């Protein structure tokens, strides 16, 4: 019969998970542990969904005294009840800690690209957009295209069928806002913008030079017109002079 205390056993299990937290969330490890990071996002989405439906919702309703489900408790329960040895635990805890801490700023970023109040969107979509906005803003080691693609994968795995339209539209706008240089460098919009400005400057210079050319042309046409008119008058004067009647003999 075992004399182990159940609480101690659970503590040992959590400590074992922490000791296996072998991933380091930086650029080099991301390339070799993207699957672990993807799993961290999935668990974080479920945890954030639970938090949005409970404590965050109570706080928004003015019922703060009902709050009894903080993010760190959700994370602890998740680790205790799931096999997470292939999950990037460091990134999972970062998302579960920092997204609730930055919820006001993140929701403000998202809300400006919505056509409705943020509390009117589906909670799964809400959680997906929070993770996407957080990564675009803070996880600069992850390319923006990867962030957008992972947001769409989260929605495909957990969200409604038509939710991808909203997710895609909002994430595109957030990427252009938060990763401006990266997006412009990738799409060439920065080069196109400079080229367009150069073209506009050339058109402006051409427009300024056009009146001068037109004035010179008008002067030339006036001179040519005067010369032509003078020549025409001379020809008319000559034509009015009496011409000799050739071939006729004078009368006797």
CSV table of C-alpha atoms in Angstrom, one decimal:
chain,number,residue,atom,x,y,z
A,1,UNK,CA,0.0,0.0,0.0
A,2,UNK,CA,1.4,3.4,-1.0
A,3,UNK,CA,2.0,6.1,1.6
A,4,UNK,CA,2.3,8.9,-1.0
A,5,UNK,CA,0.3,12.0,-0.3
A,6,UNK,CA,-2.0,12.7,-3.4
A,7,UNK,CA,-1.1,16.4,-3.1
A,8,UNK,CA,2.6,15.6,-3.1
A,9,UNK,CA,2.1,13.3,-6.1
A,10,UNK,CA,0.4,16.1,-8.0
A,11,UNK,CA,3.1,18.6,-7.1
A,12,UNK,CA,5.7,16.1,-8.3
A,13,UNK,CA,3.9,15.7,-11.6
A,14,UNK,CA,3.8,19.5,-12.1
A,15,UNK,CA,7.5,19.8,-11.2
A,16,UNK,CA,8.3,17.0,-13.7
A,17,UNK,CA,6.4,18.9,-16.4
A,18,UNK,CA,8.3,22.1,-15.5
A,19,UNK,CA,11.7,20.2,-15.7
A,20,UNK,CA,10.7,19.0,-19.2
A,21,UNK,CA,10.1,22.6,-20.3
A,22,UNK,CA,13.0,22.1,-22.7
A,23,UNK,CA,12.0,24.6,-25.4
A,24,UNK,CA,13.2,28.2,-25.5
A,25,UNK,CA,11.0,30.6,-27.3
A,26,UNK,CA,13.4,32.3,-29.6
A,27,UNK,CA,14.0,32.4,-33.3
A,28,UNK,CA,16.2,29.4,-33.7
A,29,UNK,CA,14.1,27.1,-31.4
A,30,UNK,CA,10.9,28.2,-33.1
A,31,UNK,CA,12.1,26.8,-36.4
A,32,UNK,CA,12.7,23.4,-34.8
A,33,UNK,CA,9.7,23.3,-32.4
A,34,UNK,CA,6.9,24.9,-34.4
A,35,UNK,CA,4.7,21.9,-33.8
A,36,UNK,CA,5.1,22.4,-30.0
A,37,UNK,CA,4.3,26.1,-30.4
A,38,UNK,CA,1.2,25.3,-32.4
A,39,UNK,CA,0.0,22.9,-29.7
A,40,UNK,CA,0.7,25.7,-27.1
A,41,UNK,CA,-1.6,28.0,-29.1
A,42,UNK,CA,-4.4,25.4,-29.1
A,43,UNK,CA,-4.2,24.8,-25.4
A,44,UNK,CA,-4.0,28.6,-24.8
A,45,UNK,CA,-7.1,29.2,-27.0
A,46,UNK,CA,-9.1,26.7,-24.9
A,47,UNK,CA,-7.8,28.3,-21.7
A,48,UNK,CA,-8.5,31.8,-22.9
A,49,UNK,CA,-12.0,30.8,-24.0
A,50,UNK,CA,-12.7,29.5,-20.5
A,51,UNK,CA,-11.4,32.7,-19.0
A,52,UNK,CA,-13.4,34.9,-21.3
A,53,UNK,CA,-16.5,32.9,-20.5
A,54,UNK,CA,-16.0,33.2,-16.7
A,55,UNK,CA,-13.9,35.8,-14.9
A,56,UNK,CA,-13.5,38.2,-17.8
A,57,UNK,CA,-17.2,38.1,-18.5
A,58,UNK,CA,-18.0,38.6,-14.8
A,59,UNK,CA,-15.7,41.6,-14.7
A,60,UNK,CA,-17.3,43.1,-17.8
A,61,UNK,CA,-20.7,42.6,-16.2
A,62,UNK,CA,-19.6,44.4,-13.0
A,63,UNK,CA,-19.7,41.2,-11.0
A,64,UNK,CA,-16.1,41.0,-10.0
A,65,UNK,CA,-17.0,39.2,-6.8
A,66,UNK,CA,-17.9,36.2,-8.8
A,67,UNK,CA,-14.4,35.9,-10.2
A,68,UNK,CA,-13.0,32.5,-9.2
A,69,UNK,CA,-11.3,31.3,-12.3
A,70,UNK,CA,-8.0,33.2,-12.9
A,71,UNK,CA,-5.8,32.3,-15.9
A,72,UNK,CA,-3.1,30.7,-13.7
A,73,UNK,CA,-5.6,28.3,-12.2
A,74,UNK,CA,-6.9,27.4,-15.7
A,75,UNK,CA,-3.3,26.7,-16.8
A,76,UNK,CA,-2.6,24.6,-13.7
A,77,UNK,CA,-5.7,22.4,-14.3
A,78,UNK,CA,-4.8,22.1,-17.9
A,79,UNK,CA,-1.3,20.8,-17.2
A,80,UNK,CA,-2.7,18.5,-14.5
A,81,UNK,CA,-5.3,16.8,-16.7
A,82,UNK,CA,-3.5,16.7,-20.1
A,83,UNK,CA,-0.4,15.0,-21.5
A,84,UNK,CA,1.6,18.1,-22.5
A,85,UNK,CA,5.1,16.7,-23.0
A,86,UNK,CA,5.0,17.7,-26.6
A,87,UNK,CA,3.6,21.2,-25.9
A,88,UNK,CA,5.8,24.3,-25.7
A,89,UNK,CA,5.0,24.9,-22.1
A,90,UNK,CA,7.0,28.1,-21.9
A,91,UNK,CA,5.0,29.7,-24.7
A,92,UNK,CA,1.7,28.3,-23.4
A,93,UNK,CA,2.2,30.0,-20.0
A,94,UNK,CA,3.4,33.2,-21.7
A,95,UNK,CA,0.1,33.4,-23.7
A,96,UNK,CA,-2.0,32.5,-20.7
A,97,UNK,CA,-0.3,35.1,-18.5
A,98,UNK,CA,0.4,38.1,-20.8
A,99,UNK,CA,-2.8,38.1,-22.9
A,100,UNK,CA,-5.1,38.6,-19.9
A,101,UNK,CA,-2.6,41.2,-18.7
A,102,UNK,CA,-2.8,43.1,-22.0
A,103,UNK,CA,-6.4,42.4,-22.7
A,104,UNK,CA,-7.4,46.1,-22.8
A,105,UNK,CA,-4.8,47.1,-25.3
A,106,UNK,CA,-5.3,44.0,-27.4
A,107,UNK,CA,-9.1,44.4,-27.6
A,108,UNK,CA,-8.6,48.1,-28.5
A,109,UNK,CA,-6.4,47.1,-31.5
A,110,UNK,CA,-8.9,44.4,-32.6
A,111,UNK,CA,-12.0,46.6,-32.1
A,112,UNK,CA,-10.9,49.3,-34.5
A,113,UNK,CA,-11.1,46.7,-37.4
A,114,UNK,CA,-14.5,45.3,-36.5
A,115,UNK,CA,-17.9,46.3,-37.8
A,116,UNK,CA,-19.5,45.5,-34.5
A,117,UNK,CA,-18.8,45.7,-30.8
A,118,UNK,CA,-16.1,43.2,-29.7
A,119,UNK,CA,-18.4,41.7,-27.1
A,120,UNK,CA,-20.7,40.7,-30.0
A,121,UNK,CA,-18.4,38.4,-31.7
A,122,UNK,CA,-18.2,34.7,-31.0
A,123,UNK,CA,-15.9,33.8,-28.0
A,124,UNK,CA,-13.8,31.4,-30.0
A,125,UNK,CA,-13.2,34.1,-32.6
A,126,UNK,CA,-12.5,36.5,-29.8
A,127,UNK,CA,-9.8,34.2,-28.4
A,128,UNK,CA,-8.3,33.5,-31.8
A,129,UNK,CA,-8.0,37.3,-32.5
A,130,UNK,CA,-6.5,37.9,-29.1
A,131,UNK,CA,-3.7,35.3,-29.7
A,132,UNK,CA,-3.1,36.7,-33.2
A,133,UNK,CA,-3.0,40.3,-32.1
A,134,UNK,CA,-0.7,39.4,-29.2
A,135,UNK,CA,1.7,37.6,-31.5
A,136,UNK,CA,1.8,40.4,-34.1
A,137,UNK,CA,2.5,42.9,-31.3
A,138,UNK,CA,4.9,41.0,-29.1
A,139,UNK,CA,6.3,37.9,-30.9
A,140,UNK,CA,8.4,39.7,-33.5
A,141,UNK,CA,10.5,36.6,-34.0
A,142,UNK,CA,7.6,34.9,-35.6
A,143,UNK,CA,7.0,36.1,-39.3
A,144,UNK,CA,3.7,37.9,-39.7
A,145,UNK,CA,2.6,35.4,-42.4
A,146,UNK,CA,3.1,32.5,-39.9
A,147,UNK,CA,1.0,34.4,-37.3
A,148,UNK,CA,-1.8,34.9,-39.9
A,149,UNK,CA,-1.6,31.3,-41.0
A,150,UNK,CA,-1.7,30.0,-37.5
A,151,UNK,CA,-4.7,32.1,-36.6
A,152,UNK,CA,-6.6,30.6,-39.6
A,153,UNK,CA,-5.6,27.1,-38.4
A,154,UNK,CA,-6.9,27.8,-34.9
A,155,UNK,CA,-10.2,28.9,-36.4
A,156,UNK,CA,-10.4,25.9,-38.7
A,157,UNK,CA,-9.8,23.6,-35.7
A,158,UNK,CA,-12.1,25.3,-33.2
A,159,UNK,CA,-14.2,28.0,-34.9
A,160,UNK,CA,-17.3,28.3,-37.0
A,161,UNK,CA,-17.3,27.5,-40.7
A,162,UNK,CA,-17.8,31.1,-41.9
A,163,UNK,CA,-15.6,32.7,-39.1
A,164,UNK,CA,-12.5,32.6,-41.4
A,165,UNK,CA,-13.8,35.7,-43.2
A,166,UNK,CA,-13.7,37.8,-40.1
A,167,UNK,CA,-10.5,36.4,-38.8
A,168,UNK,CA,-8.7,36.9,-42.2
A,169,UNK,CA,-10.0,40.5,-42.6
A,170,UNK,CA,-9.0,41.6,-39.1
A,171,UNK,CA,-5.7,39.8,-39.1
A,172,UNK,CA,-4.7,41.3,-42.4
A,173,UNK,CA,-5.4,44.8,-41.1
A,174,UNK,CA,-3.6,44.2,-37.8
A,175,UNK,CA,-0.5,42.9,-39.7
A,176,UNK,CA,-0.5,46.1,-41.9
A,177,UNK,CA,-0.8,48.2,-38.7
A,178,UNK,CA,1.6,46.3,-36.4
A,179,UNK,CA,4.2,44.9,-38.9
A,180,UNK,CA,4.1,47.7,-41.4
A,181,UNK,CA,7.8,47.5,-42.5
A,182,UNK,CA,7.7,43.7,-42.7
A,183,UNK,CA,4.5,43.7,-44.8
A,184,UNK,CA,5.7,46.4,-47.1
A,185,UNK,CA,9.0,44.6,-47.6
A,186,UNK,CA,7.2,41.3,-48.3
A,187,UNK,CA,4.5,42.7,-50.7
A,188,UNK,CA,6.6,45.4,-52.4
A,189,UNK,CA,4.1,48.0,-51.5
A,190,UNK,CA,6.9,50.3,-50.1
A,191,UNK,CA,8.7,50.2,-53.5
A,192,UNK,CA,5.4,50.7,-55.4
A,193,UNK,CA,4.6,53.7,-53.2
A,194,UNK,CA,7.9,55.3,-53.9
A,195,UNK,CA,7.6,54.6,-57.6
A,196,UNK,CA,4.1,56.1,-57.6
A,197,UNK,CA,5.5,59.2,-55.8
A,198,UNK,CA,8.3,59.5,-58.4
A,199,UNK,CA,5.8,59.2,-61.2
A,200,UNK,CA,3.5,61.9,-59.7
A,201,UNK,CA,6.5,64.2,-59.4
A,202,UNK,CA,7.4,63.7,-63.0
A,203,UNK,CA,3.8,64.4,-64.0
A,204,UNK,CA,3.8,67.6,-61.9
A,205,UNK,CA,7.0,68.8,-63.6
A,206,UNK,CA,5.6,68.0,-67.0
A,207,UNK,CA,2.5,69.9,-66.2
A,208,UNK,CA,4.6,73.0,-65.2
A,209,UNK,CA,6.6,72.9,-68.4
A,210,UNK,CA,3.6,72.4,-70.7
A,211,UNK,CA,2.4,76.1,-70.6
A,212,UNK,CA,5.8,77.4,-71.5
A,213,UNK,CA,6.0,75.1,-74.5
A,214,UNK,CA,2.5,76.1,-75.5
A,215,UNK,CA,3.4,79.8,-75.3
A,216,UNK,CA,6.4,79.3,-77.5
A,217,UNK,CA,4.4,77.3,-80.0
A,218,UNK,CA,1.7,80.0,-80.1
A,219,UNK,CA,4.4,82.7,-80.8
A,220,UNK,CA,5.8,80.7,-83.6
A,221,UNK,CA,2.4,80.2,-85.0
A,222,UNK,CA,1.7,83.9,-84.9
A,223,UNK,CA,4.9,84.7,-86.7
A,224,UNK,CA,4.2,82.1,-89.3
A,225,UNK,CA,0.7,83.3,-89.7
A,226,UNK,CA,1.8,86.9,-90.3
A,227,UNK,CA,4.3,85.8,-92.9
A,228,UNK,CA,1.7,83.7,-94.6
A,229,UNK,CA,-0.8,86.6,-94.6
A,230,UNK,CA,1.8,88.9,-96.1
A,231,UNK,CA,2.7,86.5,-98.9
A,232,UNK,CA,-1.0,86.0,-99.6
A,233,UNK,CA,-1.5,89.8,-99.9
A,234,UNK,CA,1.5,90.1,-102.3
A,235,UNK,CA,0.2,87.3,-104.5
A,236,UNK,CA,-3.3,89.0,-104.6
A,237,UNK,CA,-1.7,92.4,-105.6
A,238,UNK,CA,0.2,90.8,-108.5
A,239,UNK,CA,-2.9,88.9,-109.6
A,240,UNK,CA,-4.8,92.2,-109.9
A,241,UNK,CA,-2.3,93.8,-112.3
A,242,UNK,CA,-3.4,93.8,-116.1
A,243,UNK,CA,-1.9,90.9,-118.0
A,244,UNK,CA,-0.7,91.3,-121.6
A,245,UNK,CA,-3.0,89.6,-124.2
A,246,UNK,CA,-0.6,87.1,-125.8
A,247,UNK,CA,-1.3,85.9,-129.3
A,248,UNK,CA,-3.6,88.7,-130.4
A,249,UNK,CA,-2.5,91.2,-133.1
A,250,UNK,CA,-3.2,94.9,-132.6
A,251,UNK,CA,-6.0,96.4,-134.6
A,252,UNK,CA,-5.1,98.7,-137.5
